[in-house]
XYZ file of C-alpha atoms in Angstrom:
716
model
C 0.000 0.000 0.000
C 0.940 3.616 -0.429
C 2.148 5.019 2.849
C 4.034 8.259 2.183
C 3.718 11.427 0.157
C 6.678 10.567 -2.069
C 4.564 7.843 -3.610
C 2.624 10.452 -5.578
C 5.731 11.571 -7.458
C 6.467 8.085 -8.750
C 3.155 8.209 -10.632
C 3.673 11.723 -12.037
C 7.232 11.858 -13.264
C 6.437 13.918 -16.366
C 3.596 15.888 -17.803
C 3.295 13.467 -20.721
C 3.024 10.318 -18.611
C -0.191 9.023 -17.071
C 0.126 8.298 -13.362
C -2.225 6.782 -10.834
C -3.728 10.123 -9.881
C -4.489 10.951 -13.523
C -7.065 8.182 -13.644
C -10.747 9.000 -13.261
C -12.378 8.834 -9.860
C -14.488 5.876 -10.981
C -11.417 3.828 -11.920
C -9.582 4.835 -8.757
C -12.552 3.751 -6.646
C -12.507 0.341 -8.331
C -8.812 0.012 -7.478
C -9.227 1.200 -3.900
C -12.128 -1.205 -3.400
C -9.646 -4.100 -3.671
C -7.542 -2.847 -0.748
C -8.135 -3.714 2.922
C -10.043 -0.950 4.657
C -7.330 -0.672 7.331
C -4.782 0.200 4.644
C -7.203 2.612 3.009
C -7.833 4.704 6.102
C -4.477 4.401 7.868
C -2.119 4.610 4.878
C -3.565 5.496 1.478
C -5.728 8.314 2.833
C -2.568 10.072 4.076
C -0.896 10.258 0.648
C -2.711 13.293 -0.742
C -5.970 15.217 -0.592
C -7.495 13.500 -3.638
C -6.884 9.996 -2.323
C -8.138 11.032 1.092
C -11.439 12.187 -0.383
C -11.797 8.980 -2.378
C -10.903 6.744 0.588
C -13.828 8.205 2.504
C -16.293 7.694 -0.330
C -19.479 6.034 0.907
C -19.149 3.232 -1.652
C -16.019 2.084 0.200
C -17.057 2.651 3.800
C -20.787 1.993 4.074
C -20.248 -1.796 4.081
C -17.005 -3.019 5.657
C -15.684 -6.542 6.278
C -12.600 -7.116 8.430
C -12.870 -10.914 8.480
C -9.828 -11.640 6.319
C -7.587 -8.866 7.636
C -5.333 -11.316 9.451
C -2.467 -8.836 9.835
C -4.623 -6.196 11.548
C -3.820 -6.071 15.259
C -5.955 -4.547 17.988
C -4.434 -1.082 17.665
C -4.976 -0.975 13.898
C -8.587 -2.091 14.239
C -9.298 0.492 16.950
C -7.845 3.286 14.803
C -9.815 2.052 11.801
C -13.063 1.969 13.768
C -12.449 5.544 14.911
C -12.204 6.704 11.304
C -15.119 4.530 10.192
C -17.512 5.440 12.956
C -19.417 8.182 11.116
C -19.646 6.299 7.818
C -20.127 2.556 8.278
C -23.615 1.040 8.230
C -22.744 -2.639 7.863
C -19.718 -4.089 9.683
C -18.520 -7.700 9.765
C -15.906 -8.976 12.200
C -16.940 -12.569 11.538
C -14.085 -14.887 12.459
C -11.854 -12.196 13.996
C -10.947 -14.565 16.811
C -7.642 -12.811 17.531
C -9.108 -9.451 18.544
C -9.319 -8.746 22.279
C -12.597 -8.010 24.001
C -11.468 -4.484 24.813
C -11.178 -3.733 21.094
C -14.812 -4.614 20.492
C -16.055 -1.982 22.926
C -15.030 0.687 20.406
C -17.778 -0.551 18.078
C -20.204 1.476 20.173
C -18.907 4.580 18.352
C -20.465 3.384 15.101
C -23.894 4.823 15.831
C -25.143 4.432 12.251
C -24.713 0.657 12.233
C -27.713 -1.329 11.030
C -25.855 -4.630 10.532
C -23.203 -6.093 12.865
C -21.521 -9.506 12.739
C -19.215 -10.410 15.641
C -19.403 -14.202 15.237
C -16.261 -15.816 16.591
C -15.195 -12.746 18.574
C -14.462 -12.611 22.300
C -17.665 -10.962 23.479
C -19.050 -11.149 27.017
C -22.704 -10.558 27.838
C -21.840 -7.266 29.566
C -19.954 -6.009 26.520
C -22.742 -7.168 24.201
C -25.237 -5.275 26.345
C -23.114 -2.129 26.139
C -22.900 -2.402 22.357
C -26.614 -2.961 21.896
C -27.416 -0.029 24.154
C -25.372 2.260 21.890
C -26.583 0.894 18.543
C -30.239 1.793 18.540
C -30.494 1.592 14.720
C -29.289 -2.021 14.602
C -31.503 -4.362 12.601
C -29.230 -7.359 11.936
C -27.016 -9.074 14.533
C -24.757 -12.157 14.486
C -22.854 -13.395 17.553
C -21.849 -16.444 19.616
C -23.784 -17.688 22.636
C -21.061 -19.053 24.901
C -21.179 -20.792 28.275
C -20.815 -17.426 30.037
C -23.875 -15.918 28.390
C -26.616 -14.715 30.725
C -29.670 -12.880 29.418
C -30.233 -11.351 32.878
C -27.174 -9.139 32.291
C -28.762 -7.367 29.320
C -29.787 -3.792 30.079
C -33.215 -2.402 29.256
C -31.670 -0.305 26.451
C -30.109 -3.452 24.995
C -33.459 -5.239 25.138
C -35.053 -2.310 23.311
C -32.515 -2.660 20.513
C -33.130 -6.398 20.328
C -36.866 -5.814 20.018
C -36.225 -3.985 16.747
C -34.049 -6.672 15.143
C -35.324 -8.192 11.919
C -32.409 -10.609 11.409
C -30.482 -12.693 13.963
C -27.753 -15.302 13.600
C -26.679 -17.202 16.713
C -23.863 -19.722 17.006
C -24.833 -21.768 20.036
C -21.923 -23.193 22.000
C -24.066 -23.862 25.069
C -27.764 -24.772 25.585
C -29.620 -21.461 25.530
C -32.283 -19.474 23.737
C -29.778 -16.642 23.508
C -31.527 -13.373 22.744
C -34.312 -14.884 20.632
C -37.055 -14.313 23.275
C -36.410 -10.549 23.075
C -36.628 -10.353 19.273
C -40.347 -10.044 18.602
C -39.914 -8.607 15.103
C -37.585 -11.267 13.710
C -37.961 -12.081 10.039
C -34.756 -14.115 9.640
C -33.390 -16.517 12.257
C -30.212 -18.479 11.532
C -28.887 -20.907 14.132
C -25.725 -22.956 14.280
C -25.625 -25.638 16.985
C -22.091 -26.588 18.034
C -22.616 -27.953 21.538
C -20.639 -30.941 22.741
C -22.513 -33.719 24.530
C -19.957 -33.639 27.352
C -18.020 -30.880 29.088
C -14.239 -30.736 29.270
C -14.519 -32.461 32.623
C -16.457 -35.350 31.068
C -19.842 -34.368 32.525
C -22.895 -34.806 30.296
C -24.601 -31.636 29.023
C -28.334 -31.273 29.539
C -30.985 -28.965 28.079
C -33.402 -29.324 30.999
C -32.539 -25.910 32.434
C -34.177 -24.260 29.435
C -37.615 -25.663 30.220
C -38.007 -23.365 33.211
C -37.306 -20.149 31.295
C -40.280 -17.803 31.342
C -39.520 -16.315 27.925
C -39.723 -18.669 24.966
C -39.269 -17.852 21.277
C -42.241 -16.595 19.311
C -41.960 -16.261 15.553
C -44.964 -14.198 14.530
C -43.186 -12.325 11.701
C -40.669 -15.040 10.790
C -39.934 -15.511 7.082
C -36.679 -17.482 7.161
C -35.538 -20.204 9.568
C -32.157 -21.915 9.189
C -30.559 -24.415 11.573
C -27.295 -26.252 11.071
C -26.325 -28.880 13.626
C -23.040 -30.499 14.555
C -23.231 -34.182 15.598
C -24.640 -34.811 19.091
C -27.890 -35.513 20.898
C -27.822 -32.217 22.785
C -27.915 -30.235 19.542
C -30.959 -32.158 18.333
C -32.770 -31.750 21.651
C -32.094 -28.030 21.666
C -33.351 -27.655 18.094
C -36.655 -29.281 19.008
C -37.029 -26.787 21.868
C -36.549 -23.936 19.415
C -39.179 -25.499 17.151
C -41.693 -26.222 19.921
C -43.731 -23.138 19.045
C -44.166 -24.407 15.475
C -46.393 -27.194 16.801
C -48.838 -24.515 17.935
C -48.503 -22.033 15.104
C -46.628 -22.053 11.794
C -45.579 -18.495 10.848
C -47.756 -17.405 7.951
C -44.946 -15.656 6.068
C -42.416 -18.491 6.299
C -40.725 -18.988 2.910
C -37.297 -20.384 3.865
C -36.901 -23.454 6.088
C -33.482 -25.118 6.157
C -32.591 -27.699 8.795
C -29.453 -29.826 8.495
C -28.927 -32.669 10.993
C -25.945 -35.011 10.473
C -26.154 -38.717 11.098
C -28.325 -41.543 9.732
C -31.299 -41.232 12.122
C -32.210 -37.660 13.122
C -34.803 -37.287 15.860
C -38.335 -37.196 14.445
C -40.327 -33.951 14.529
C -44.117 -34.517 14.615
C -44.947 -31.113 13.085
C -42.970 -31.699 9.882
C -46.011 -32.616 7.776
C -47.972 -29.605 9.032
C -45.005 -27.411 8.142
C -44.806 -28.880 4.634
C -48.496 -28.229 4.066
C -48.155 -24.651 5.276
C -45.137 -23.975 3.046
C -47.054 -25.104 -0.016
C -50.075 -22.875 0.513
C -48.656 -19.417 -0.235
C -46.669 -20.240 -3.367
C -43.630 -18.172 -2.376
C -41.300 -20.886 -0.997
C -37.665 -19.908 -1.659
C -35.585 -22.599 0.069
C -36.221 -25.986 1.691
C -34.132 -28.610 3.485
C -35.438 -31.156 5.968
C -33.764 -34.171 7.607
C -34.518 -37.592 6.119
C -36.845 -38.617 8.967
C -38.913 -35.442 8.653
C -39.860 -35.659 5.017
C -41.717 -38.316 3.034
C -42.869 -38.185 -0.613
C -46.416 -36.901 0.144
C -45.039 -34.131 2.375
C -42.511 -33.168 -0.282
C -45.268 -32.856 -2.847
C -47.285 -30.665 -0.492
C -44.325 -28.369 0.159
C -43.099 -27.904 -3.421
C -46.384 -27.970 -5.295
C -47.096 -24.577 -6.860
C -43.764 -23.089 -5.717
C -40.621 -21.928 -7.531
C -37.798 -22.330 -4.980
C -34.247 -21.001 -5.361
C -32.463 -23.477 -3.052
C -33.310 -27.132 -2.401
C -31.388 -29.736 -0.430
C -32.293 -33.397 -0.171
C -28.994 -34.543 1.290
C -29.111 -38.100 2.651
C -32.794 -38.550 1.706
C -32.834 -41.757 -0.420
C -36.575 -42.223 0.104
C -37.188 -39.110 -1.999
C -34.967 -40.275 -4.886
C -37.684 -40.660 -7.608
C -40.045 -37.954 -6.347
C -37.470 -35.154 -6.484
C -36.963 -35.566 -10.219
C -40.682 -35.999 -10.858
C -41.468 -32.730 -9.097
C -38.665 -30.838 -10.835
C -39.220 -32.256 -14.312
C -42.927 -33.069 -14.550
C -44.668 -29.901 -13.436
C -44.642 -30.266 -9.672
C -42.572 -27.090 -9.403
C -44.086 -24.062 -11.108
C -40.896 -22.581 -12.550
C -37.770 -24.782 -12.237
C -35.648 -22.120 -13.939
C -35.730 -20.191 -10.646
C -33.671 -22.926 -8.959
C -30.052 -21.818 -8.443
C -28.812 -24.317 -5.815
C -29.540 -28.061 -5.585
C -28.013 -30.526 -3.114
C -28.605 -34.192 -3.968
C -25.779 -35.549 -1.828
C -26.449 -39.178 -0.955
C -29.949 -39.137 -2.382
C -29.468 -42.477 -4.151
C -27.171 -43.968 -1.515
C -27.665 -47.582 -0.556
C -25.514 -49.704 1.732
C -22.623 -51.362 -0.059
C -23.884 -54.716 1.204
C -27.111 -54.263 -0.775
C -27.333 -55.317 -4.397
C -26.785 -52.163 -6.430
C -28.841 -51.933 -9.601
C -29.579 -49.359 -12.256
C -32.282 -47.721 -10.110
C -29.644 -46.792 -7.540
C -27.592 -44.788 -10.054
C -27.815 -41.377 -11.634
C -29.003 -41.508 -15.234
C -27.412 -39.196 -17.768
C -30.741 -38.780 -19.592
C -32.487 -37.693 -16.389
C -29.684 -35.293 -15.505
C -29.848 -33.909 -19.040
C -33.526 -33.116 -18.570
C -32.679 -31.570 -15.218
C -29.988 -29.382 -16.794
C -32.409 -28.174 -19.449
C -35.316 -27.615 -17.066
C -33.231 -26.020 -14.299
C -31.042 -24.077 -16.701
C -30.049 -21.401 -14.169
C -28.460 -23.780 -11.657
C -25.271 -22.313 -10.192
C -24.511 -24.843 -7.436
C -24.985 -28.631 -7.682
C -23.898 -31.297 -5.186
C -23.941 -34.983 -6.228
C -21.625 -36.338 -3.521
C -22.221 -39.922 -2.287
C -24.139 -40.822 -5.429
C -23.130 -43.229 -8.200
C -22.973 -42.898 -11.966
C -21.657 -45.852 -13.989
C -21.229 -45.147 -17.686
C -21.331 -48.229 -19.859
C -19.364 -47.915 -23.086
C -19.837 -50.870 -25.379
C -17.940 -50.806 -28.712
C -20.180 -50.861 -31.763
C -23.339 -49.847 -29.921
C -25.171 -46.525 -29.726
C -24.356 -45.747 -26.108
C -26.143 -43.320 -23.833
C -24.657 -39.874 -23.470
C -22.199 -39.353 -20.623
C -23.181 -37.544 -17.429
C -20.513 -34.943 -18.231
C -22.256 -34.180 -21.496
C -25.562 -33.748 -19.658
C -24.115 -31.405 -17.045
C -22.387 -29.390 -19.763
C -25.776 -27.790 -20.451
C -25.531 -25.976 -17.110
C -23.799 -22.934 -18.592
C -24.084 -20.863 -15.416
C -22.687 -23.490 -13.036
C -20.241 -22.004 -10.500
C -19.680 -24.894 -8.061
C -20.054 -28.645 -8.496
C -19.505 -31.791 -6.415
C -19.218 -35.096 -8.273
C -18.698 -38.715 -7.228
C -15.419 -39.989 -8.623
C -17.106 -42.662 -10.697
C -18.917 -39.944 -12.681
C -15.632 -38.981 -14.335
C -15.046 -42.396 -15.863
C -16.177 -43.318 -19.374
C -16.408 -46.975 -18.334
C -14.343 -49.705 -16.758
C -11.559 -51.377 -18.670
C -12.990 -53.794 -21.203
C -10.656 -56.515 -19.980
C -12.382 -56.435 -16.603
C -15.926 -55.507 -17.585
C -17.149 -59.073 -17.505
C -16.308 -59.345 -13.839
C -17.380 -55.874 -12.810
C -20.599 -56.867 -11.062
C -19.307 -59.853 -9.130
C -18.623 -59.303 -5.427
C -15.177 -60.819 -5.669
C -14.096 -58.428 -8.403
C -15.460 -55.431 -6.542
C -13.256 -56.285 -3.605
C -10.151 -56.156 -5.762
C -9.693 -52.554 -4.672
C -8.735 -53.889 -1.272
C -6.008 -56.143 -2.644
C -2.744 -55.700 -4.510
C -4.215 -56.634 -7.870
C -3.665 -55.345 -11.378
C -4.876 -51.771 -11.738
C -8.307 -51.278 -13.286
C -8.835 -48.437 -15.737
C -6.391 -45.730 -16.701
C -2.657 -45.681 -16.470
C -0.618 -42.690 -15.425
C -1.099 -39.545 -17.423
C 1.961 -38.632 -19.488
C 1.836 -35.216 -21.139
C 4.341 -36.222 -23.795
C 2.194 -39.052 -25.166
C 0.139 -38.638 -28.284
C -3.361 -39.927 -28.959
C -4.149 -43.052 -26.976
C -7.042 -44.893 -25.428
C -6.601 -42.905 -22.214
C -7.588 -39.740 -24.072
C -10.909 -41.284 -25.134
C -11.621 -42.356 -21.552
C -11.893 -38.710 -20.475
C -14.257 -37.620 -23.248
C -17.198 -37.205 -20.866
C -15.170 -35.031 -18.541
C -13.863 -33.024 -21.492
C -17.432 -32.210 -22.525
C -18.169 -31.040 -18.999
C -15.178 -28.683 -18.892
C -16.029 -27.257 -22.320
C -19.638 -26.573 -21.358
C -19.223 -25.326 -17.775
C -16.720 -22.575 -18.468
C -17.877 -20.525 -15.457
C -17.048 -23.283 -12.959
C -14.977 -21.909 -10.066
C -15.253 -24.647 -7.426
C -15.045 -28.384 -8.069
C -15.143 -31.267 -5.581
C -14.448 -34.829 -6.717
C -15.008 -37.291 -3.882
C -14.621 -41.037 -4.160
C -17.230 -43.417 -2.732
C -16.134 -44.744 0.608
C -14.030 -41.743 1.524
C -14.265 -40.794 5.200
C -11.974 -38.141 6.614
C -10.258 -38.847 9.924
C -11.336 -35.321 10.890
C -14.884 -34.844 9.521
C -16.905 -31.713 10.230
C -20.491 -32.918 10.156
C -20.530 -36.568 9.116
C -19.994 -39.085 11.928
C -16.943 -41.218 11.267
C -18.635 -44.629 11.137
C -17.760 -47.363 8.677
C -21.065 -49.239 8.929
C -22.752 -47.235 6.164
C -19.702 -46.436 4.042
C -18.435 -48.401 1.091
C -15.003 -49.968 1.481
C -12.246 -48.188 -0.387
C -12.032 -49.434 -3.968
C -15.518 -50.990 -3.975
C -16.603 -49.037 -7.077
C -14.714 -50.222 -10.166
C -15.594 -47.017 -12.058
C -14.093 -44.853 -9.317
C -10.939 -46.970 -9.314
C -10.495 -46.146 -12.990
C -10.212 -42.406 -12.355
C -6.548 -41.521 -12.680
C -4.056 -38.869 -13.684
C -5.561 -38.384 -17.131
C -8.854 -37.267 -15.596
C -7.166 -34.724 -13.347
C -5.161 -33.433 -16.289
C -8.422 -32.982 -18.216
C -9.420 -30.293 -15.720
C -7.057 -27.968 -17.587
C -10.080 -26.583 -19.432
C -11.457 -24.967 -16.255
C -9.581 -21.699 -16.590
C -11.628 -19.988 -13.859
C -11.148 -22.765 -11.293
C -10.362 -21.298 -7.849
C -11.181 -24.151 -5.453
C -10.420 -27.825 -6.036
C -11.070 -30.802 -3.751
C -9.902 -34.312 -4.613
C -10.647 -37.027 -2.055
C -10.611 -40.811 -2.045
C -9.099 -41.415 -5.494
C -7.007 -44.622 -5.386
C -6.465 -44.608 -9.161
C -4.093 -41.638 -9.057
C -0.599 -43.063 -8.772
C 2.155 -40.690 -9.871
C 0.191 -37.439 -9.727
C 1.308 -36.194 -13.137
C -2.244 -35.013 -13.789
C -1.978 -32.620 -10.847
C 1.078 -30.988 -12.395
C -0.647 -30.607 -15.753
C -3.762 -29.140 -14.138
C -1.768 -26.635 -12.072
C 0.054 -25.358 -15.143
C -3.221 -24.387 -16.784
C -5.474 -23.441 -13.835
C -3.539 -20.329 -12.914
C -6.207 -18.918 -10.571
C -6.285 -21.833 -8.126
C -6.549 -20.439 -4.593
C -7.820 -23.371 -2.519
C -6.536 -26.939 -2.858
C -7.708 -29.886 -0.750
C -6.260 -33.360 -1.329
C -7.213 -36.411 0.732
C -6.329 -40.106 0.404
C -4.940 -39.922 -3.112
C -3.376 -43.042 -4.607
C -2.144 -46.006 -2.587
C -2.912 -46.136 1.123
C 0.424 -47.391 2.412
C 2.729 -45.162 0.409
C 2.603 -41.651 -1.026
C 3.827 -42.222 -4.566
C 2.727 -38.821 -5.836
C 4.927 -36.762 -3.465
C 7.338 -35.550 -6.204
C 4.446 -34.543 -8.458
C 2.751 -32.734 -5.567
C 5.888 -30.697 -4.966
C 6.040 -29.799 -8.657
C 2.339 -28.884 -8.532
C 2.868 -26.495 -5.635
C 5.594 -24.681 -7.551
C 2.990 -23.734 -10.161
C 0.303 -22.649 -7.650
C 1.471 -19.065 -7.291
C -2.020 -17.847 -6.303
C -2.666 -20.560 -3.702
C -3.988 -19.237 -0.382
C -5.153 -22.434 1.310
C -3.866 -26.016 1.333
C -5.436 -28.964 3.138
C -3.580 -32.249 2.712
C -4.836 -35.454 4.331
C -2.643 -38.366 3.380
C -1.297 -41.402 5.285
C 2.492 -41.649 5.484
C 3.036 -38.039 4.446
C 6.631 -36.902 4.797
C 6.570 -33.168 5.482
C 10.302 -32.771 4.927
C 12.465 -29.927 3.693
C 11.718 -30.714 0.026
C 7.966 -30.459 0.661
C 8.192 -27.146 2.502
C 10.642 -25.749 -0.035
C 8.058 -26.405 -2.760
C 5.303 -24.965 -0.568
C 7.374 -21.807 -0.160
C 6.729 -21.150 -3.866
C 3.181 -20.175 -2.851
C 3.814 -16.591 -1.683
C 0.134 -15.863 -1.000
C -0.453 -18.922 1.200
C -2.427 -18.119 4.362
C -3.835 -21.362 5.699
C -2.143 -24.769 5.922
C -3.510 -27.992 7.364
C -1.659 -31.325 7.204
C -3.290 -34.518 8.472
C -1.431 -37.798 8.257
C -1.604 -41.146 9.985
C 1.987 -42.279 10.532
C 3.179 -39.037 8.947
C 6.430 -37.286 9.858
C 7.533 -33.648 9.871
C 10.810 -31.751 9.984
C 10.638 -28.995 12.652
C 13.465 -26.935 11.161
C 11.862 -27.110 7.697
C 8.546 -25.875 9.087
C 10.236 -23.003 10.898
C 12.101 -21.974 7.740
C 8.868 -22.172 5.745
C 7.049 -19.918 8.215
C 9.913 -17.449 7.948
C 9.699 -17.319 4.155
C 5.881 -17.284 3.820
C 4.994 -14.310 5.990
C 1.280 -14.350 5.161
C 0.667 -17.760 6.761
C -1.593 -17.282 9.783
C -2.846 -20.843 10.188
C -0.585 -23.879 10.588
C -2.418 -27.003 11.750
C -0.489 -30.283 11.781
C -2.055 -33.535 12.995
C 0.505 -36.215 12.252
C 2.856 -38.578 14.025
C 5.608 -37.639 16.451
C 5.670 -37.424 20.213
C 3.547 -35.021 22.211
C 6.702 -33.297 23.478
C 8.012 -32.718 19.943
C 4.650 -31.341 18.802
C 4.292 -28.975 21.753
C 7.869 -27.779 21.419
C 7.431 -26.856 17.768
C 4.058 -25.214 18.411
C 5.529 -23.073 21.190
C 8.517 -22.119 19.031
C 6.360 -20.974 16.126
C 3.984 -18.990 18.328
C 6.768 -17.229 20.196
C 8.651 -16.355 17.032
C 5.861 -15.231 14.713
C 2.769 -14.223 16.736
C 3.955 -10.639 17.284
C 3.943 -9.828 13.571
C 0.927 -12.026 12.797
C -1.878 -11.201 15.248
C -4.206 -13.889 13.887
C -1.621 -16.688 14.010
C -3.161 -20.060 14.894
C -0.640 -22.867 15.331
C -1.897 -26.285 16.427
C 0.504 -29.230 16.224
C -0.671 -32.435 17.880
C -0.386 -36.216 17.452
C -3.289 -37.396 15.317
C -4.187 -40.406 17.455
C -3.692 -38.850 20.876
C -6.621 -39.365 23.244
C -6.829 -35.648 24.041
C -7.171 -34.564 20.405
C -10.948 -33.838 20.698
C -10.225 -31.298 23.443
C -7.533 -29.700 21.296
C -9.935 -29.492 18.338
C -12.516 -27.797 20.567
C -10.101 -24.945 21.294
C -9.537 -24.126 17.610
C -11.525 -21.102 16.366
C -14.738 -22.333 14.785
C -14.203 -20.338 11.594
C -10.969 -22.274 10.934
C -12.592 -25.607 11.744
C -15.453 -24.860 9.370
C -13.411 -23.661 6.441
C -10.223 -25.743 6.587
C -9.367 -28.156 9.399
C -12.420 -30.419 9.388
C -13.390 -31.966 6.068
C -16.766 -31.184 4.557
C -18.372 -30.316 1.255
C -18.967 -26.608 0.689
C -21.099 -26.854 -2.455
C -24.842 -26.086 -2.495
C -24.971 -25.316 1.206
C -27.399 -22.765 2.721
C -26.586 -19.333 1.252
C -25.118 -17.787 4.428
C -22.903 -20.852 5.059
C -21.463 -21.471 1.599
C -18.252 -19.719 0.568
C -19.043 -20.164 -3.130
């Protein structure tokens, strides 16, 4: 950033040259909009009078987000708030976990605030009360309800402000109604339940204390209700308490109802059918997601009939598999072109022990009709589904799923099962594909099924033809920015929302089509020039990783890369290719790598140092090793890194020593620095995970799909 007056002269060296200050105000505002607001007000505004006037333009200061300003310390934020106070109307400090509580008290100066987000910040009830008392114009609030929260500490002025709120988002870390009972005018209520079933001391958590509260939520004006739950019985019990009023009265204006409960058997809610009937009466439903035990085909028809929703999620609802497509394609939904987000994750999932048949798979013809009917889809999630393309020489074969999805010209984010990339299993093995013994070959050291390693120097070969379906997808979906390819049977050792149970997960290598996805398929992603986020998980067919190198050379805008369980389980054969890949990822800001037997040595961190913009790093490896001196040198070279999470092998003493060294050496210049280094299989790991800021757990550390999630939760 510009930070002294001499900077002006470097842009105006002669009368004939065009410098920065010779540009129009409109162009300058577009440039300044890309800079952090702290730099704008504390540095750029001091350069000259013209830049000062532009830096205080309302287009730059009316809506301010400090969430990603990881290098802003408490003093910088306080000074920025002082200069913002008379201008800002919407302010987000979401995820600013490093700021002290005393810094947040200065927010009371921003008297014009109508929207405030302090989720993840250190905020006591007393300080919250003080803020609310000063912000009488506030209409939207987001904050955390922690174990120290007490509604009795809210002042009467704070309660008055709460009574005028129209939008509230609460992250519940303890059983509580929070401030909901005081918000009589709420139109939008968004809840995130992240309560552990046991305390740190091992004592069970109970919701019984809430029953005696005199004030319970009432949702007379409610239009949008969203609830996202972490695993645990307490979270489900608390949700039902929040929904108790719905059994008496369904808000008449309700048009968004999104409830996500992880696990195979969510607690039943008796009022679900009444809710579905109510949602279908007005004809203005915008978004719907219900747990699998809450929704049956008749209820789904009641809810969607006559509506034109924008967001639908039927994740883990196999009972609705045929009805969803009937409603979307055969007139059940009034205008399917209004749909922009669709989550079908696990909708056709059956246990691997069951006999899988054609009815359990996605059909390219059906998806083609979906792509034509829902032509404005921007986000589509097909994780935990199956698509098996049969390619028989000499026959007129059905179009590939990739060709069908290519009709979605506006698609921005997509999650696919790995088997959807394959054009068909190797003809030499096709005769045995459906036998149980052949399906278990993925668990043995047998001959590799499908594609061989991708070699850029080879000419035309059969491996090129095997990616034709994927090639059609990349040519059609040119706007795709986020892609997740997840193999069937993949379960992260650190999942965010899905319980880590093997009883309902396919064994690795069970799907012969997924086993055939290799380096050539990853190389075929080169056509996605706008790709920013890429997730590859559970792909045993990738051996040398040459496809990763080829992809990285062409996808120059890649900012987020997540790799998990690539190639063989007992050895990491693609390590050299990964290092070469990282050297080409000059725009990379986030790397999550989950791989058994990972060797995080000096060569790895030297390659990672070629990513100058890297901010967040998470390495997870069973039996993995790390070089402390290499990590320290890497942190010295990459000065933007503010998150370093390592869950690998090594002793507890070695992990704690390195963590302490990194924090002591770099925390002063990096206020937001989060360093967590801990043995992956240590018994105290859950307690360590609990202490990590939730925003980092959600976005990086714990594995989850980010595609076609509720609008306020999805980063895409």
